[in-house]
Amino acid sequence: TSAQEYIELVYEDDATVDIANYALAQGTSRSLFPAGTVLRGRGRVLVVGASFDPRGAPRSGDPPVTPGATVITLRGSVAGRGLRDTGADVTLTDPEGRVLSFMPGSDPSRPPRAGVGIVRAETDLADEDPAAWSYDPTGGCTPGGEDRVP
């Protein structure tokens, strides 16, 4: 469901970084991370909107959050107005507006599928390369858990 949308950030450096006032954006719509938000070194966080239910939505096939996962809850929807059902590029920007990460969600080769995660499967490629991304091979998603990659 749209309430169960999320984005996961995987941080591959060793140091902890404060990401308060960093933003997730789709076009001109964006969500700021609240004060006190940090990414732990070699960590993973689940970024969700205010209406996200960590228990999942079984009737819709949305799984629960993996036990022990770190969750960041935004004040509104993910990326401002929620993730577009038709697909859209998603960026992570710092407070100065510099793009730190880019997911080519508008690429027609990988349109969004209801309930199916798109994961960074090829880390040797640049994140803006559509070939770096793949659907969850089981046709599902793993909120807060390790990615399943083909």
Protein backbone atom coordinates (compact mmCIF):
# COMPACT_ATOMS: atom_id res chain seq x y z
CA THR A 1 0.00 0.00 0.00
CA SER A 2 1.13 3.60 -0.38
CA ALA A 3 1.35 3.90 3.43
CA GLN A 4 3.92 1.07 3.43
CA GLU A 5 6.38 2.77 1.07
CA TYR A 6 9.95 2.92 2.23
CA ILE A 7 13.50 3.55 1.10
CA GLU A 8 16.52 1.86 2.61
CA LEU A 9 19.88 3.52 2.91
CA VAL A 10 22.97 1.37 3.19
CA TYR A 11 26.05 3.21 4.41
CA GLU A 12 29.31 1.51 3.48
CA ASP A 13 31.83 3.78 5.24
CA ASP A 14 33.11 3.08 8.74
CA ALA A 15 32.34 6.44 10.37
CA THR A 16 28.96 7.52 11.73
CA VAL A 17 27.50 10.51 9.88
CA ASP A 18 24.83 13.02 10.96
CA ILE A 19 22.24 13.31 8.17
CA ALA A 20 19.89 15.82 9.80
CA ASN A 21 18.55 18.13 7.07
CA TYR A 22 19.63 15.79 4.29
CA ALA A 23 16.72 15.09 1.94
CA LEU A 24 15.12 12.35 -0.11
CA ALA A 25 13.62 13.86 -3.23
CA GLN A 26 11.63 13.10 -6.38
CA GLY A 27 11.78 16.10 -8.67
CA THR A 28 10.84 19.15 -6.60
CA SER A 29 9.11 17.13 -3.87
CA ARG A 30 11.30 16.20 -0.92
CA SER A 31 11.45 15.04 2.70
CA LEU A 32 14.03 16.29 5.18
CA PHE A 33 15.58 14.00 7.78
CA PRO A 34 14.82 15.24 11.29
CA ALA A 35 17.38 16.61 13.77
CA GLY A 36 19.41 13.89 15.45
CA THR A 37 19.27 11.50 12.48
CA VAL A 38 22.49 9.55 12.06
CA LEU A 39 23.74 6.72 9.88
CA ARG A 40 26.00 4.33 11.73
CA GLY A 41 29.15 3.14 10.01
CA ARG A 42 28.51 0.03 7.89
CA GLY A 43 24.82 0.42 8.73
CA ARG A 44 21.41 0.16 7.12
CA VAL A 45 18.34 2.26 7.89
CA LEU A 46 14.76 2.03 6.75
CA VAL A 47 13.24 5.43 5.92
CA VAL A 48 9.43 5.51 6.19
CA GLY A 49 6.58 7.99 6.12
CA ALA A 50 4.48 8.96 9.12
CA SER A 51 1.67 6.48 8.30
CA PHE A 52 3.97 3.46 7.87
CA ASP A 53 3.03 0.46 10.04
CA PRO A 54 6.09 -1.59 11.08
CA ARG A 55 3.81 -4.61 11.56
CA GLY A 56 3.22 -4.63 7.79
CA ALA A 57 -0.09 -4.88 5.96
CA PRO A 58 -0.72 -8.61 5.49
CA ARG A 59 -3.93 -8.10 3.48
CA SER A 60 -1.94 -6.13 0.90
CA GLY A 61 1.05 -8.47 1.01
CA ASP A 62 3.31 -5.89 2.69
CA PRO A 63 5.68 -7.66 5.09
CA PRO A 64 6.62 -6.43 8.57
CA VAL A 65 9.89 -4.68 9.31
CA THR A 66 12.75 -7.06 10.05
CA PRO A 67 13.20 -7.33 13.85
CA GLY A 68 16.00 -5.09 15.12
CA ALA A 69 16.01 -2.86 12.03
CA THR A 70 16.80 0.83 12.43
CA VAL A 71 13.83 2.93 11.27
CA ILE A 72 13.75 6.67 10.53
CA THR A 73 10.20 8.06 10.44
CA LEU A 74 9.68 11.20 8.39
CA ARG A 75 6.99 13.75 9.29
CA GLY A 76 5.06 13.27 6.06
CA SER A 77 5.38 10.84 3.17
CA VAL A 78 8.60 9.43 1.74
CA ALA A 79 10.17 11.89 -0.73
CA GLY A 80 7.58 14.56 0.03
CA ARG A 81 4.43 13.16 -1.57
CA GLY A 82 5.18 9.45 -1.58
CA LEU A 83 6.86 7.33 -4.21
CA ARG A 84 5.26 7.65 -7.64
CA ASP A 85 3.47 4.54 -8.85
CA THR A 86 4.67 5.33 -12.37
CA GLY A 87 8.31 5.58 -11.28
CA ALA A 88 10.55 8.55 -10.65
CA ASP A 89 14.19 9.26 -10.01
CA VAL A 90 14.96 9.42 -6.29
CA THR A 91 17.90 11.37 -4.90
CA LEU A 92 19.59 11.70 -1.54
CA THR A 93 20.95 15.23 -1.14
CA ASP A 94 22.99 16.96 1.54
CA PRO A 95 21.87 20.27 3.15
CA GLU A 96 23.62 22.23 0.36
CA GLY A 97 21.62 20.36 -2.29
CA ARG A 98 24.48 18.20 -3.60
CA VAL A 99 23.30 14.80 -4.86
CA LEU A 100 24.95 12.03 -2.83
CA SER A 101 23.03 9.12 -4.28
CA PHE A 102 20.68 8.64 -7.20
CA MET A 103 18.24 5.85 -8.03
CA PRO A 104 17.04 5.97 -11.67
CA GLY A 105 13.42 5.13 -10.88
CA SER A 106 12.10 6.70 -14.08
CA ASP A 107 14.07 4.26 -16.25
CA PRO A 108 11.48 2.41 -18.38
CA SER A 109 13.40 -0.88 -18.12
CA ARG A 110 12.46 -1.18 -14.42
CA PRO A 111 9.02 0.28 -13.75
CA PRO A 112 7.72 -0.01 -10.19
CA ARG A 113 5.91 -3.22 -9.29
CA ALA A 114 3.46 -3.28 -6.40
CA GLY A 115 5.07 -4.93 -3.37
CA VAL A 116 8.38 -5.62 -5.11
CA GLY A 117 11.60 -3.96 -3.98
CA ILE A 118 14.20 -2.55 -6.33
CA VAL A 119 17.67 -3.10 -4.91
CA ARG A 120 21.19 -2.00 -5.74
CA ALA A 121 22.50 -5.30 -7.09
CA GLU A 122 25.66 -4.24 -8.95
CA THR A 123 27.82 -2.12 -6.66
CA ASP A 124 30.63 -1.98 -9.23
CA LEU A 125 28.43 0.26 -11.39
CA ALA A 126 27.56 3.90 -10.68
CA ASP A 127 24.28 4.26 -8.80
CA GLU A 128 22.79 6.35 -11.63
CA ASP A 129 23.32 3.44 -14.06
CA PRO A 130 19.99 1.59 -14.46
CA ALA A 131 21.94 -1.68 -14.82
CA ALA A 132 23.07 -1.33 -11.18
CA TRP A 133 19.49 -1.90 -9.98
CA SER A 134 17.33 -5.00 -10.02
CA TYR A 135 14.00 -6.26 -8.73
CA ASP A 136 13.98 -8.43 -5.62
CA PRO A 137 14.37 -11.90 -7.22
CA THR A 138 11.59 -13.44 -5.11
CA GLY A 139 9.04 -10.81 -6.17
CA GLY A 140 8.80 -9.31 -2.70
CA CYS A 141 10.73 -6.99 -0.43
CA THR A 142 12.73 -7.05 2.81
CA PRO A 143 12.04 -3.85 4.81
CA GLY A 144 14.98 -3.36 7.15
CA GLY A 145 16.60 -6.70 6.26
CA GLU A 146 19.41 -7.74 3.97
CA ASP A 147 18.66 -7.27 0.28
CA ARG A 148 17.98 -10.29 -1.86
CA VAL A 149 19.87 -9.82 -5.10
CA PRO A 150 19.84 -11.92 -8.25
